[in-house]
CSV table of C-alpha atoms in Angstrom, one decimal:
chain,number,residue,atom,x,y,z
A,1,UNK,CA,-0.2,-0.1,0.5
A,2,UNK,CA,3.2,2.5,0.6
A,3,UNK,CA,4.6,1.9,-2.2
A,4,UNK,CA,1.6,2.0,-4.2
A,5,UNK,CA,0.2,6.0,-2.3
A,6,UNK,CA,4.2,7.4,-3.1
A,7,UNK,CA,3.3,6.2,-6.8
A,8,UNK,CA,0.7,7.8,-7.4
A,9,UNK,CA,2.0,11.2,-5.7
A,10,UNK,CA,5.3,10.2,-8.0
A,11,UNK,CA,7.8,9.8,-5.1
A,12,UNK,CA,10.1,7.0,-5.7
A,13,UNK,CA,10.1,4.2,-3.0
A,14,UNK,CA,12.3,1.2,-3.5
A,15,UNK,CA,14.3,-1.4,-1.2
A,16,UNK,CA,16.6,0.8,-0.4
A,17,UNK,CA,14.5,3.4,0.9
A,18,UNK,CA,12.6,0.7,2.8
A,19,UNK,CA,16.1,-1.1,4.4
A,20,UNK,CA,16.6,2.9,5.6
A,21,UNK,CA,13.2,3.7,7.5
A,22,UNK,CA,13.8,-0.6,8.8
A,23,UNK,CA,17.2,1.0,9.9
A,24,UNK,CA,16.2,4.5,11.0
A,25,UNK,CA,13.3,2.5,13.3
A,26,UNK,CA,15.9,0.2,14.9
A,27,UNK,CA,17.6,3.3,15.9
A,28,UNK,CA,14.8,5.8,17.3
A,29,UNK,CA,14.0,1.5,19.8
A,30,UNK,CA,17.8,1.3,20.9
A,31,UNK,CA,18.3,5.0,21.6
A,32,UNK,CA,14.4,6.0,23.3
A,33,UNK,CA,15.0,4.3,26.1
A,34,UNK,CA,17.5,7.2,27.4
A,35,UNK,CA,15.9,10.4,25.3
A,36,UNK,CA,12.4,10.1,25.3
A,37,UNK,CA,12.3,10.1,21.6
A,38,UNK,CA,8.5,9.1,21.7
A,39,UNK,CA,6.0,7.0,23.3
A,40,UNK,CA,5.5,3.8,24.6
A,41,UNK,CA,2.9,2.7,22.5
A,42,UNK,CA,3.8,4.2,19.4
A,43,UNK,CA,6.9,3.0,20.0
A,44,UNK,CA,5.6,-0.7,19.5
A,45,UNK,CA,3.7,0.8,16.9
A,46,UNK,CA,7.2,3.0,14.7
A,47,UNK,CA,6.5,2.3,11.1
A,48,UNK,CA,2.8,3.2,11.1
A,49,UNK,CA,2.3,5.9,13.8
A,50,UNK,CA,5.7,8.4,12.2
A,51,UNK,CA,7.4,6.4,9.1
A,52,UNK,CA,3.8,6.8,7.5
A,53,UNK,CA,2.8,9.6,8.5
A,54,UNK,CA,5.9,11.5,7.1
A,55,UNK,CA,5.4,10.0,3.9
A,56,UNK,CA,1.9,10.9,3.2
A,57,UNK,CA,3.8,14.9,2.6
A,58,UNK,CA,5.5,13.5,0.7
A,59,UNK,CA,3.9,14.0,-2.8
A,60,UNK,CA,3.5,17.8,-1.4
A,61,UNK,CA,7.1,18.4,-1.6
A,62,UNK,CA,8.1,16.5,-4.6
A,63,UNK,CA,5.4,19.0,-6.0
A,64,UNK,CA,5.9,23.0,-4.0
A,65,UNK,CA,10.0,22.7,-3.7
A,66,UNK,CA,12.4,22.8,-6.6
A,67,UNK,CA,15.2,20.2,-6.6
A,68,UNK,CA,18.2,20.8,-4.3
A,69,UNK,CA,15.3,23.1,-2.2
A,70,UNK,CA,15.3,23.3,1.6
A,71,UNK,CA,13.3,22.0,4.0
A,72,UNK,CA,13.7,24.1,7.2
A,73,UNK,CA,12.4,21.0,10.0
A,74,UNK,CA,11.0,22.9,13.9
A,75,UNK,CA,11.3,21.0,16.7
A,76,UNK,CA,12.3,17.7,15.2
A,77,UNK,CA,12.4,15.2,18.9
A,78,UNK,CA,13.9,11.8,16.6
A,79,UNK,CA,13.7,13.1,13.0
A,80,UNK,CA,9.8,13.0,12.2
A,81,UNK,CA,8.6,13.5,9.0
A,82,UNK,CA,12.3,15.0,8.0
A,83,UNK,CA,14.3,11.7,8.1
A,84,UNK,CA,11.5,9.8,6.2
A,85,UNK,CA,11.0,12.7,3.9
A,86,UNK,CA,14.9,12.8,3.4
A,87,UNK,CA,15.2,9.7,2.1
A,88,UNK,CA,12.5,9.3,-0.8
A,89,UNK,CA,13.7,12.2,-1.4
A,90,UNK,CA,17.7,12.8,-1.4
A,91,UNK,CA,17.1,15.9,-3.4
A,92,UNK,CA,15.5,18.0,-0.4
A,93,UNK,CA,18.4,20.2,2.1
A,94,UNK,CA,17.7,19.6,5.9
A,95,UNK,CA,17.8,22.2,8.0
A,96,UNK,CA,16.6,20.2,12.1
A,97,UNK,CA,15.5,22.7,14.6
A,98,UNK,CA,15.9,20.9,18.1
A,99,UNK,CA,16.5,22.5,21.5
A,100,UNK,CA,17.2,19.0,23.8
A,101,UNK,CA,20.9,18.6,23.5
A,102,UNK,CA,20.6,14.9,23.5
A,103,UNK,CA,18.4,14.6,20.5
A,104,UNK,CA,20.3,16.7,18.4
A,105,UNK,CA,22.4,13.6,19.8
A,106,UNK,CA,20.2,11.4,18.3
A,107,UNK,CA,19.8,12.9,14.8
A,108,UNK,CA,23.1,13.7,14.0
A,109,UNK,CA,24.1,9.2,14.8
A,110,UNK,CA,20.9,9.2,12.7
A,111,UNK,CA,22.3,11.2,9.9
A,112,UNK,CA,25.7,9.9,9.9
A,113,UNK,CA,23.9,5.6,10.3
A,114,UNK,CA,22.3,6.6,7.6
A,115,UNK,CA,24.8,8.0,5.1
A,116,UNK,CA,22.6,11.0,4.1
A,117,UNK,CA,24.3,14.8,2.7
A,118,UNK,CA,22.7,17.7,2.8
A,119,UNK,CA,22.1,17.5,6.4
A,120,UNK,CA,21.7,21.2,8.9
A,121,UNK,CA,21.6,20.6,12.6
A,122,UNK,CA,20.8,23.6,14.3
A,123,UNK,CA,20.8,23.2,19.0
A,124,UNK,CA,18.1,26.3,19.6
A,125,UNK,CA,14.3,27.6,19.8
A,126,UNK,CA,12.8,28.8,16.6
A,127,UNK,CA,14.0,31.3,15.6
A,128,UNK,CA,17.2,32.2,17.2
A,129,UNK,CA,17.9,29.0,15.5
A,130,UNK,CA,16.8,29.7,12.5
A,131,UNK,CA,17.2,33.1,12.2
A,132,UNK,CA,19.2,32.9,8.9
A,133,UNK,CA,17.5,29.6,6.9
A,134,UNK,CA,14.8,30.3,4.0
A,135,UNK,CA,12.7,27.9,4.0
A,136,UNK,CA,11.1,26.6,0.4
A,137,UNK,CA,8.3,24.7,2.8
A,138,UNK,CA,7.8,24.5,6.6
A,139,UNK,CA,7.0,21.4,8.8
A,140,UNK,CA,6.5,21.1,12.8
A,141,UNK,CA,4.6,18.6,13.6
A,142,UNK,CA,5.2,17.7,17.3
A,143,UNK,CA,5.8,21.1,19.3
A,144,UNK,CA,4.4,22.0,22.8
A,145,UNK,CA,2.7,25.6,21.4
A,146,UNK,CA,1.6,25.3,18.0
A,147,UNK,CA,-0.5,27.9,18.3
A,148,UNK,CA,2.2,30.6,19.6
A,149,UNK,CA,4.7,28.5,16.7
A,150,UNK,CA,2.4,29.2,14.1
A,151,UNK,CA,2.7,32.8,14.4
A,152,UNK,CA,6.1,32.8,14.6
A,153,UNK,CA,6.5,31.2,11.8
A,154,UNK,CA,3.8,32.9,9.8
A,155,UNK,CA,6.0,35.9,11.1
A,156,UNK,CA,9.1,35.0,9.5
A,157,UNK,CA,7.6,33.2,6.5
A,158,UNK,CA,10.1,34.2,3.0
A,159,UNK,CA,7.7,34.8,-0.3
A,160,UNK,CA,7.0,31.2,-2.4
A,161,UNK,CA,7.1,29.5,1.2
A,162,UNK,CA,4.7,26.9,2.8
A,163,UNK,CA,3.6,25.2,6.1
A,164,UNK,CA,2.5,22.2,5.7
A,165,UNK,CA,0.8,22.5,9.2
A,166,UNK,CA,-1.0,19.7,11.0
A,167,UNK,CA,-1.4,21.3,13.6
A,168,UNK,CA,-5.2,22.9,13.1
A,169,UNK,CA,-4.1,26.7,13.7
A,170,UNK,CA,-3.6,26.5,9.9
A,171,UNK,CA,-7.5,27.0,9.9
A,172,UNK,CA,-7.8,30.3,11.7
A,173,UNK,CA,-5.5,31.9,9.1
A,174,UNK,CA,-7.0,34.8,7.8
A,175,UNK,CA,-5.0,38.0,4.9
A,176,UNK,CA,-4.8,38.9,1.2
A,177,UNK,CA,-0.3,37.6,2.8
A,178,UNK,CA,-1.8,34.2,2.7
A,179,UNK,CA,-3.6,31.6,0.6
A,180,UNK,CA,-4.6,28.6,2.6
A,181,UNK,CA,-5.5,24.7,1.4
A,182,UNK,CA,-7.2,22.5,2.9
A,183,UNK,CA,-5.8,18.4,2.4
A,184,UNK,CA,-8.4,16.3,1.8
A,185,UNK,CA,-6.3,13.2,-0.2
A,186,UNK,CA,-6.3,9.8,0.1
A,187,UNK,CA,-4.0,10.6,2.3
A,188,UNK,CA,-6.2,11.7,5.0
A,189,UNK,CA,-9.4,9.4,4.0
A,190,UNK,CA,-7.9,5.8,4.5
A,191,UNK,CA,-5.9,7.3,8.1
A,192,UNK,CA,-2.6,7.4,6.8
A,193,UNK,CA,-1.6,11.5,7.9
A,194,UNK,CA,-1.8,12.5,11.4
A,195,UNK,CA,-3.8,15.8,12.2
A,196,UNK,CA,-5.6,18.4,9.8
A,197,UNK,CA,-3.6,19.0,6.9
A,198,UNK,CA,-3.1,23.0,5.7
A,199,UNK,CA,-0.9,24.1,2.9
A,200,UNK,CA,-0.2,27.7,4.0
A,201,UNK,CA,1.8,28.8,1.8
A,202,UNK,CA,3.5,32.6,1.7
A,203,UNK,CA,1.6,35.0,-1.7
A,204,UNK,CA,3.6,38.4,-0.5
């Protein structure tokens, strides 16, 4: 099903990609007790709850981010959705922002072990840790205060940038500066994507 869904979005997915994702999940399992990357319940369904949800964004990014374009992931934690997306869309340049030093250590280990290139890891809070980053797309999948973060992202988005907002805060974005699209696609209808996805694009 995953192969079929990604193919329908124009995203190639092969055995090597699957092996990389499995290796990534094993790393999370190994580090989880010491770093608290995901809950115990999620650990038992890591691929279904986190990897598939992350990959549900791949087709959108393939269409909205040019080759070599930059994805800024805020509050990266265990690396969802950015690392699975990088595995299937290797042309992406990732900037991962994470405030926990222990999780930064995990992200560096994962990037190194998986052999991922063009990945920058920033330790600190948004927006300070990414003040110089001009992103083509932004993700922020699991953060403590999504309302505050959404406001901070909207204030700093460059023209043409798309925020893939899964928190529900995208529903209240108003004004001519932003175009908001509610995504109701096959991933949503099959229950394979967590949250209510809205694409918020800075138009002017």
